[in-house]
mmCIF file of C-alpha atoms in Angstrom:
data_model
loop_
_atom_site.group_PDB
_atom_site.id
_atom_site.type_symbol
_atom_site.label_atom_id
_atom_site.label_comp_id
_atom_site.label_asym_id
_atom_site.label_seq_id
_atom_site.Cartn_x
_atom_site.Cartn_y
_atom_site.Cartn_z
ATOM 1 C CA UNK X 4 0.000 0.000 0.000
ATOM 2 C CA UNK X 5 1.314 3.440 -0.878
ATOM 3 C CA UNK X 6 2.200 6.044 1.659
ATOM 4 C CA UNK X 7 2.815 9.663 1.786
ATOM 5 C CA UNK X 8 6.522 10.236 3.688
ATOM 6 C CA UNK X 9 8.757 12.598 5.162
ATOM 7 C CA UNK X 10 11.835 10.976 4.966
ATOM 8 C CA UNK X 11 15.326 12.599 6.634
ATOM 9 C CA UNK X 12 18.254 12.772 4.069
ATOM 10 C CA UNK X 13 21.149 10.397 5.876
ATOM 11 C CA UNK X 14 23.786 11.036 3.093
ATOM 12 C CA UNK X 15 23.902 12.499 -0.526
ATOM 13 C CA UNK X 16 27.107 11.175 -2.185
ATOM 14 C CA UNK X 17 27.771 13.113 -5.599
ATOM 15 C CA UNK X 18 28.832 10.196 -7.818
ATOM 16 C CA UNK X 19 29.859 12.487 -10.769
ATOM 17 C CA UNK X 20 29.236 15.462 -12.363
ATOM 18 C CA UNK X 21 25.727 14.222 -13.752
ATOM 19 C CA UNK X 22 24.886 12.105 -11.258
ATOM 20 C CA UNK X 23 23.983 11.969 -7.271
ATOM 21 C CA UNK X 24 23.209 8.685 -4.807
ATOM 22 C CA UNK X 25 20.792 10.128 -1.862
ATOM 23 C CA UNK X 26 20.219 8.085 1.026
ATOM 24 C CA UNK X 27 16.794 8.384 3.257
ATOM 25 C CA UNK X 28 15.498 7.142 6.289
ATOM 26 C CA UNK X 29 12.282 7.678 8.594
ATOM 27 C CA UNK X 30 12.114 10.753 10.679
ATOM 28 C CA UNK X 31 10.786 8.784 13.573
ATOM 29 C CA UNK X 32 12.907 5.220 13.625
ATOM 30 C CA UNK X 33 9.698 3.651 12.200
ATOM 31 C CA UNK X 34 10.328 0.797 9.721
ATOM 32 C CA UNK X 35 10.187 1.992 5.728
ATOM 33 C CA UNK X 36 7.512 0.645 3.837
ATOM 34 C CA UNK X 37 8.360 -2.777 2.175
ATOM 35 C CA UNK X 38 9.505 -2.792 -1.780
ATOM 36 C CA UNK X 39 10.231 -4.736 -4.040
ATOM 37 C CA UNK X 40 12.640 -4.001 -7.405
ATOM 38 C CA UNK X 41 11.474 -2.290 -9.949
ATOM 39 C CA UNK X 42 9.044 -0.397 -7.636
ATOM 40 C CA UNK X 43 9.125 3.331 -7.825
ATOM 41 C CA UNK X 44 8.397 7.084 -5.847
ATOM 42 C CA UNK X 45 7.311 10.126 -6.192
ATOM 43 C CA UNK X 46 9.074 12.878 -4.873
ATOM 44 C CA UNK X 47 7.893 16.053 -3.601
ATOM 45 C CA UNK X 48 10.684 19.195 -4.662
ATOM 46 C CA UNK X 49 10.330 21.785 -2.631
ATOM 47 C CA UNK X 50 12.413 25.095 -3.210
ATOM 48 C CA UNK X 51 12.297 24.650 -7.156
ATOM 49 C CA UNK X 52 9.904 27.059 -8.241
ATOM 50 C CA UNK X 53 9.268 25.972 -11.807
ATOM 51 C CA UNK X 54 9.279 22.042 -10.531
ATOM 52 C CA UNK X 55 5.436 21.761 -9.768
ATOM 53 C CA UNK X 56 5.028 18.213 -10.285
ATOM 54 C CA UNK X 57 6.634 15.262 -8.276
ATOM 55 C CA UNK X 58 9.618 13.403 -9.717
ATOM 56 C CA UNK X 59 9.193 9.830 -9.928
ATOM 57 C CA UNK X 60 12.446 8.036 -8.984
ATOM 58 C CA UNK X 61 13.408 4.225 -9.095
ATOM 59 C CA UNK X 62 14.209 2.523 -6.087
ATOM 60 C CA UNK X 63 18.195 1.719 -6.249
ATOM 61 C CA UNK X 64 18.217 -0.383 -3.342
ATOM 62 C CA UNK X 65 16.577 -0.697 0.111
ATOM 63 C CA UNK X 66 19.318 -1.033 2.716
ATOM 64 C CA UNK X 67 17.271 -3.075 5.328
ATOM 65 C CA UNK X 68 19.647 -3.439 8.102
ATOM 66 C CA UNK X 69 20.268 0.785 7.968
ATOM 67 C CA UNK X 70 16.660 1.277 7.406
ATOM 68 C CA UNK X 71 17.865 2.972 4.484
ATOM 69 C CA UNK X 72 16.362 3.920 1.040
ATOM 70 C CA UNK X 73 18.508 4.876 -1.903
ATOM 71 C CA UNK X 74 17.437 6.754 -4.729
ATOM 72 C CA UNK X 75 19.596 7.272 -7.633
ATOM 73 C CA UNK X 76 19.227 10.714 -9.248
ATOM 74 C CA UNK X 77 20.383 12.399 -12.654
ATOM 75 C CA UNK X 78 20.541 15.800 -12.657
ATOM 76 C CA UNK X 79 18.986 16.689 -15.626
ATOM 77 C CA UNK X 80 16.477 19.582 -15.187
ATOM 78 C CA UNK X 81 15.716 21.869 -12.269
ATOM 79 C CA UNK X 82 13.920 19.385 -10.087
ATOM 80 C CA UNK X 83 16.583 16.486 -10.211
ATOM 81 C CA UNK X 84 19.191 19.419 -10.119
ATOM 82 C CA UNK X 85 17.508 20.624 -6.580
ATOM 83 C CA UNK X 86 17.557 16.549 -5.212
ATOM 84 C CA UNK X 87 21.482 16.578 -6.034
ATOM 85 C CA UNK X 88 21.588 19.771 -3.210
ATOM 86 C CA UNK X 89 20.044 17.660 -0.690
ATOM 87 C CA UNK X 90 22.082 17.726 2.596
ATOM 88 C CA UNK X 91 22.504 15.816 5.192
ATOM 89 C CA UNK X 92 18.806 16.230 7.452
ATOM 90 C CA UNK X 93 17.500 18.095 5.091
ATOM 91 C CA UNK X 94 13.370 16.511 4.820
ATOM 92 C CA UNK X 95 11.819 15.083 1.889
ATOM 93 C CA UNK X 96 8.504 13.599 0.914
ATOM 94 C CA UNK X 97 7.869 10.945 -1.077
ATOM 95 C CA UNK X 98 4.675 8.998 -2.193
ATOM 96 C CA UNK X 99 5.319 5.273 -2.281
ATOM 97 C CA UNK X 100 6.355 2.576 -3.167
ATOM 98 C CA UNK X 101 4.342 3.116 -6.561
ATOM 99 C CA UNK X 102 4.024 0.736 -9.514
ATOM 100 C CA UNK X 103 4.204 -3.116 -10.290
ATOM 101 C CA UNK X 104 7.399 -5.218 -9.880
ATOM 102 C CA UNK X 105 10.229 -7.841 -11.687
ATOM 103 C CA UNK X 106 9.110 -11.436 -11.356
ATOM 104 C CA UNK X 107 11.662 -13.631 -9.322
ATOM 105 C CA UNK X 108 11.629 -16.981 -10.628
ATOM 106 C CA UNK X 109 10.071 -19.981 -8.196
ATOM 107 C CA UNK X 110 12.847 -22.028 -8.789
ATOM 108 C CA UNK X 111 16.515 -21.842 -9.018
ATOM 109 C CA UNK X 112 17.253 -25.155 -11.160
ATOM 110 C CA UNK X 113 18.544 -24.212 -14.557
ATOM 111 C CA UNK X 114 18.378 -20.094 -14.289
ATOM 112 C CA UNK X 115 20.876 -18.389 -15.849
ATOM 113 C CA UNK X 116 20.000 -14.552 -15.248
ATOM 114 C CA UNK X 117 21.287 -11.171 -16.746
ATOM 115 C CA UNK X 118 20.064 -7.783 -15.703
ATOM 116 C CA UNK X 119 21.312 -5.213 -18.218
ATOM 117 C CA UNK X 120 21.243 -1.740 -17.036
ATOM 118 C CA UNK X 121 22.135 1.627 -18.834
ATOM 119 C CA UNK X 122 22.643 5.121 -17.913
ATOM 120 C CA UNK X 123 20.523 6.011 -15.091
ATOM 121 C CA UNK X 124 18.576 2.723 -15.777
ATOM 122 C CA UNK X 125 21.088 0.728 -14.101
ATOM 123 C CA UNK X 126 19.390 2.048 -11.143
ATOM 124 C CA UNK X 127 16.732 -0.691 -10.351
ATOM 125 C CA UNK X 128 19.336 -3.597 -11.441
ATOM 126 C CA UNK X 129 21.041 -2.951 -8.011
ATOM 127 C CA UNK X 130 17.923 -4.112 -5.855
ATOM 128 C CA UNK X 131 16.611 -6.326 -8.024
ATOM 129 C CA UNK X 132 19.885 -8.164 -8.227
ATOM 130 C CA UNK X 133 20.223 -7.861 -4.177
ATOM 131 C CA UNK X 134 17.062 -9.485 -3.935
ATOM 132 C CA UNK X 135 17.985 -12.213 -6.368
ATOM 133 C CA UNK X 136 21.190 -12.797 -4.285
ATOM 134 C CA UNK X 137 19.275 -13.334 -1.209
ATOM 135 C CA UNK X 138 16.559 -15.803 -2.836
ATOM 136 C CA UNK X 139 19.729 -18.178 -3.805
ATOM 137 C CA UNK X 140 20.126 -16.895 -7.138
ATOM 138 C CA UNK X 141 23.646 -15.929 -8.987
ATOM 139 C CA UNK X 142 22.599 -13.290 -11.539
ATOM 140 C CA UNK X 143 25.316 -11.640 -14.312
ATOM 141 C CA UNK X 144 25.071 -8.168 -14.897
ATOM 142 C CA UNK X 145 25.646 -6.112 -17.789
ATOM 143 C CA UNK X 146 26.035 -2.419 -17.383
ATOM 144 C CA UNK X 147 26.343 0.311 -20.719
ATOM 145 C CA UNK X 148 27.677 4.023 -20.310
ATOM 146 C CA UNK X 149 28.730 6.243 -22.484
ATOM 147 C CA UNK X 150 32.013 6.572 -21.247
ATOM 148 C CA UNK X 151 34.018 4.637 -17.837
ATOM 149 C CA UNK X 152 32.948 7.914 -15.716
ATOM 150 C CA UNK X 153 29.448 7.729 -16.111
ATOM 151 C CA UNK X 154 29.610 3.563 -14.989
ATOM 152 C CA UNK X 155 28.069 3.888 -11.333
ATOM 153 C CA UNK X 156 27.965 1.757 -8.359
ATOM 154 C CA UNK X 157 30.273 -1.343 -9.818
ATOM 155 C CA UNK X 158 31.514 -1.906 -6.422
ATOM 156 C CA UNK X 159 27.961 -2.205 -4.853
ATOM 157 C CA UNK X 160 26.735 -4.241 -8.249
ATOM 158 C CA UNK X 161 29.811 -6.690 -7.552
ATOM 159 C CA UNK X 162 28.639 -7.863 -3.965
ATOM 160 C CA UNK X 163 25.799 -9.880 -5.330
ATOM 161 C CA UNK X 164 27.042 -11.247 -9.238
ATOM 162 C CA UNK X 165 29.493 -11.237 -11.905
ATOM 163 C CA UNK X 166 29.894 -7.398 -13.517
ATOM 164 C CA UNK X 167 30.427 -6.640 -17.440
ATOM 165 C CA UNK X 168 30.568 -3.345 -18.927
ATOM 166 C CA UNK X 169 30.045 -1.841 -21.946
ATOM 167 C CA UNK X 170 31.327 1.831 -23.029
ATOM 168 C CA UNK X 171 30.771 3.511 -26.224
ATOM 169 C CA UNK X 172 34.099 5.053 -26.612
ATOM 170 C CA UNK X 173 35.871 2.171 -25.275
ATOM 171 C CA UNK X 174 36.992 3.373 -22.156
ATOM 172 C CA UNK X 175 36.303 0.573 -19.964
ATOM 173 C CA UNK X 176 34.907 -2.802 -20.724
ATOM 174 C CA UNK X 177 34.061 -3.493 -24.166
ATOM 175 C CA UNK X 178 33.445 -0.942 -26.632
ATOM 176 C CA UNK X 179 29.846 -0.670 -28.374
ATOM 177 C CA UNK X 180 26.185 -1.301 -26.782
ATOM 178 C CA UNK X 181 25.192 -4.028 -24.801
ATOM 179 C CA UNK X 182 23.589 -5.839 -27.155
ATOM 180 C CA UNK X 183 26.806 -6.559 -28.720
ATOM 181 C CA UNK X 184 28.779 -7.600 -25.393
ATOM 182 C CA UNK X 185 30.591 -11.090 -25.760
ATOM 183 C CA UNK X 186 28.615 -12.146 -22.354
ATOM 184 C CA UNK X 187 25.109 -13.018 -24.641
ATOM 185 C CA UNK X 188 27.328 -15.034 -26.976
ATOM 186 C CA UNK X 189 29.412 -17.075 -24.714
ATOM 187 C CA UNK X 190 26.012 -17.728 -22.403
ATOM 188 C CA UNK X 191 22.720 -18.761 -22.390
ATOM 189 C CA UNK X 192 20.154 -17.163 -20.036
ATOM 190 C CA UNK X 193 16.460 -18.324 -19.355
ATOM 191 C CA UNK X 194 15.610 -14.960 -18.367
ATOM 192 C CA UNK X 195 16.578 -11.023 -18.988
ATOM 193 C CA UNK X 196 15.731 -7.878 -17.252
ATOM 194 C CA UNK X 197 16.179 -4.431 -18.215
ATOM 195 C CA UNK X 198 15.574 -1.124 -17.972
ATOM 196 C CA UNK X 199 17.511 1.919 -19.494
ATOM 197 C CA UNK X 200 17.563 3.997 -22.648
ATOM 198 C CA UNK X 201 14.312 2.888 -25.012
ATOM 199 C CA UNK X 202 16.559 1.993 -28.310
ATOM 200 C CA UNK X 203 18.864 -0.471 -25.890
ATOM 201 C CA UNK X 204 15.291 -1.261 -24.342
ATOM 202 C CA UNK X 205 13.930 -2.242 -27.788
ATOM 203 C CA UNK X 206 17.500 -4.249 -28.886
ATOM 204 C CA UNK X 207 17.550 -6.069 -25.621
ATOM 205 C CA UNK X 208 13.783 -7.374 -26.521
ATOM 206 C CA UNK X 209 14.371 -8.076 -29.910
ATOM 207 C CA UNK X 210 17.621 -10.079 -29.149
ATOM 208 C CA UNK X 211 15.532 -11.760 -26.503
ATOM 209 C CA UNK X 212 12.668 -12.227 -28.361
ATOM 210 C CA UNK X 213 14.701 -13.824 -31.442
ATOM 211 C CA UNK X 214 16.878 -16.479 -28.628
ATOM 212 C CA UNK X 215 13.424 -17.026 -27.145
ATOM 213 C CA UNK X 216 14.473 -15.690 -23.656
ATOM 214 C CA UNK X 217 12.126 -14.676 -20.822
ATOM 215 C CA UNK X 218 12.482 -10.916 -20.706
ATOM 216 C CA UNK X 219 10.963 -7.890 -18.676
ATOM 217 C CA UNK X 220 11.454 -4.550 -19.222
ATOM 218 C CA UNK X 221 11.114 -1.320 -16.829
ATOM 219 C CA UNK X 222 9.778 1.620 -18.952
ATOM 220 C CA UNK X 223 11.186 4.899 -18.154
ATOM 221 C CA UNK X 224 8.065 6.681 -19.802
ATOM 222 C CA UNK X 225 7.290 11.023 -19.023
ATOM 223 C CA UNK X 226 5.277 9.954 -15.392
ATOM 224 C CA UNK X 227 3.721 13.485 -13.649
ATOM 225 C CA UNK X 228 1.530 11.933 -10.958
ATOM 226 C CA UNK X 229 2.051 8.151 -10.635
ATOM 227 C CA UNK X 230 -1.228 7.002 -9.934
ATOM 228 C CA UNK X 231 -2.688 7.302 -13.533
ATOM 229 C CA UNK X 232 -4.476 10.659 -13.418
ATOM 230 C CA UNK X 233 -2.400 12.922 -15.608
ATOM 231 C CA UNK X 234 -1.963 10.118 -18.652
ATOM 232 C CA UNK X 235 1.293 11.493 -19.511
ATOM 233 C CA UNK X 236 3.025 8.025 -19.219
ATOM 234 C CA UNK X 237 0.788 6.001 -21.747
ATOM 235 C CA UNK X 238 2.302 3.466 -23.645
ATOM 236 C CA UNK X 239 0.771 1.505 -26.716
ATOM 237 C CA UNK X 240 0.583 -2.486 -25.762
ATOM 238 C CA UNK X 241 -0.837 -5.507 -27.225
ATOM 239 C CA UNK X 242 -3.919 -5.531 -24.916
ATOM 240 C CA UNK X 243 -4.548 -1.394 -25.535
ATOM 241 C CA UNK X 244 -3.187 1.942 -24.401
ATOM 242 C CA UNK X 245 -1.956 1.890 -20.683
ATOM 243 C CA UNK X 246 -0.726 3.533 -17.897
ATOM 244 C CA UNK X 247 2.997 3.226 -17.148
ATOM 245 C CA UNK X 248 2.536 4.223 -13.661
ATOM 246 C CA UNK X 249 -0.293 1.935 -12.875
ATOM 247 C CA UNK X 250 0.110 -1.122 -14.906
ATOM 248 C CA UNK X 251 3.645 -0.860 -15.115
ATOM 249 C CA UNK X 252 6.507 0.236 -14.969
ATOM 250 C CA UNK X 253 7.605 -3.633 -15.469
ATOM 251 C CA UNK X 254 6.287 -5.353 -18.882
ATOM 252 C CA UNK X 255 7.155 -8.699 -19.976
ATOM 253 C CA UNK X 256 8.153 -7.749 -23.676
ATOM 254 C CA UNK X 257 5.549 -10.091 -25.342
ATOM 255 C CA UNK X 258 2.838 -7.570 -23.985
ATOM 256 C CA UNK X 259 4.423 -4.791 -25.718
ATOM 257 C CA UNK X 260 4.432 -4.024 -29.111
ATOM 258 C CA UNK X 261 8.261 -3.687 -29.656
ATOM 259 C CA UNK X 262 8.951 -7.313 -30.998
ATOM 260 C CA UNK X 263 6.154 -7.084 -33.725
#
């Protein structure tokens, strides 16, 4: 069930010049509200006068022994540029945990699982990959940047699977997009998730689709209110026109209309 917050800012770690990692608790010791990967919020920015509408944010990871919530932020217009300022204490409410969730698999026998992240849409690999970890699973992960300074979090990624990169100038891992990474020729993998980018969105499905791999996606659609009001997130799928926010944000490709 979704809740309205005010959570306390426990640490905002710049990670680079485009990107921040903010770290929130409850103001009053209480537990946080249970979520599961893929799962979103909305935040509430106060002090940015042209930012009326709250800023939906995925869920990085859920840090249950700190009570911690970690959202994952690219500074990109005034809103996100205002989250990056957070300090320490500084209060912040949120609306969630919003939307559906990635499927973990009911049994481990014969899974082979890659979660393939880029740019900011690495951001919900980390929890859902945590989450694998602790069900007995031993995902892969393959992460795409630009460049090696805009690959985030590898350490973090690293404590629960294997870690490949891909950067489009080369500078770290293997040059070109993911879809061309060695890793999906040299394995086999019952099941891919992924959220990032649309065109690496659309190659990952296709290249799934065509190896007949189980794959879900995490759209990344415009969302202004996050309970399916303000029908700025619509996206065209085989059953009809839907709400990202609502139905979504996690599609299993064959319900989209991407592979067609």
């Amino acid at each position: 069930m979704k809740k309205m917050l005010d959570l306390v800012v426990t640490e905002n770690n710049q990670l680079n010049q485009s990107y921040c990692l903010i770290k929130l608790t409850t103001t009053d010791h209480s537990f946080l509200p249970e979520m599961f990967p893929g799962q979103f919020v909305e935040v509430r920015v106060d002090g940015a006068p042209s930012t009326y509408l709250r800023r939906p944010i995925s869920v990085n990871f859920v840090d249950k022994a700190k009570n911690e919530l970690w959202l994952l932020v690219q500074a990109i217009g005034e809103g996100t540029r205002k989250m990056c300022e957070y300090k320490k204490d500084d209060i912040v409410n949120l609306l969630l945990p919003l939307g559906n969730s990635f499927s973990i698999p009911t049994t481990k026998e014969g899974q082979e699982l890659l979660l393939i992240g880029g740019g900011v849409g690495t951001a919900p690999m980390l929890y859902l990959g945590a989450c694998l970890k602790e069900k007995g699973f031993n995902p892969k992960f393959l992460l795409g940047a630009r460049s090696k300074n805009d690959l985030l979090q590898l350490d973090d990624f690293a404590r629960y699977g294997e870690v490949f990169c891909t950067t489009e100038d080369g500078s770290y891992g293997e040059k070109g997009y993911v879809t061309n990474h060695s890793v999906l020729k040299n394995n086999r993998f019952s099941s891919i998730y992924t959220c990032g980018p649309k065109p690496m969105m659309v190659a990952v499905a296709r290249y799934a689709n065509e190896y007949k791999i189980n794959c879900e996606v995490s759209l990344e659609n415009m969302m202004a209110c996050g309970f399916g009001v303000c029908l700025c997130c619509v996206e065209k799928t085989s059953e009809g026109n839907i709400c990202v926010c609502t139905d979504g944000p996690v599609f299993n490709i064959e319900k989209l209309t991407w592979i067609n």
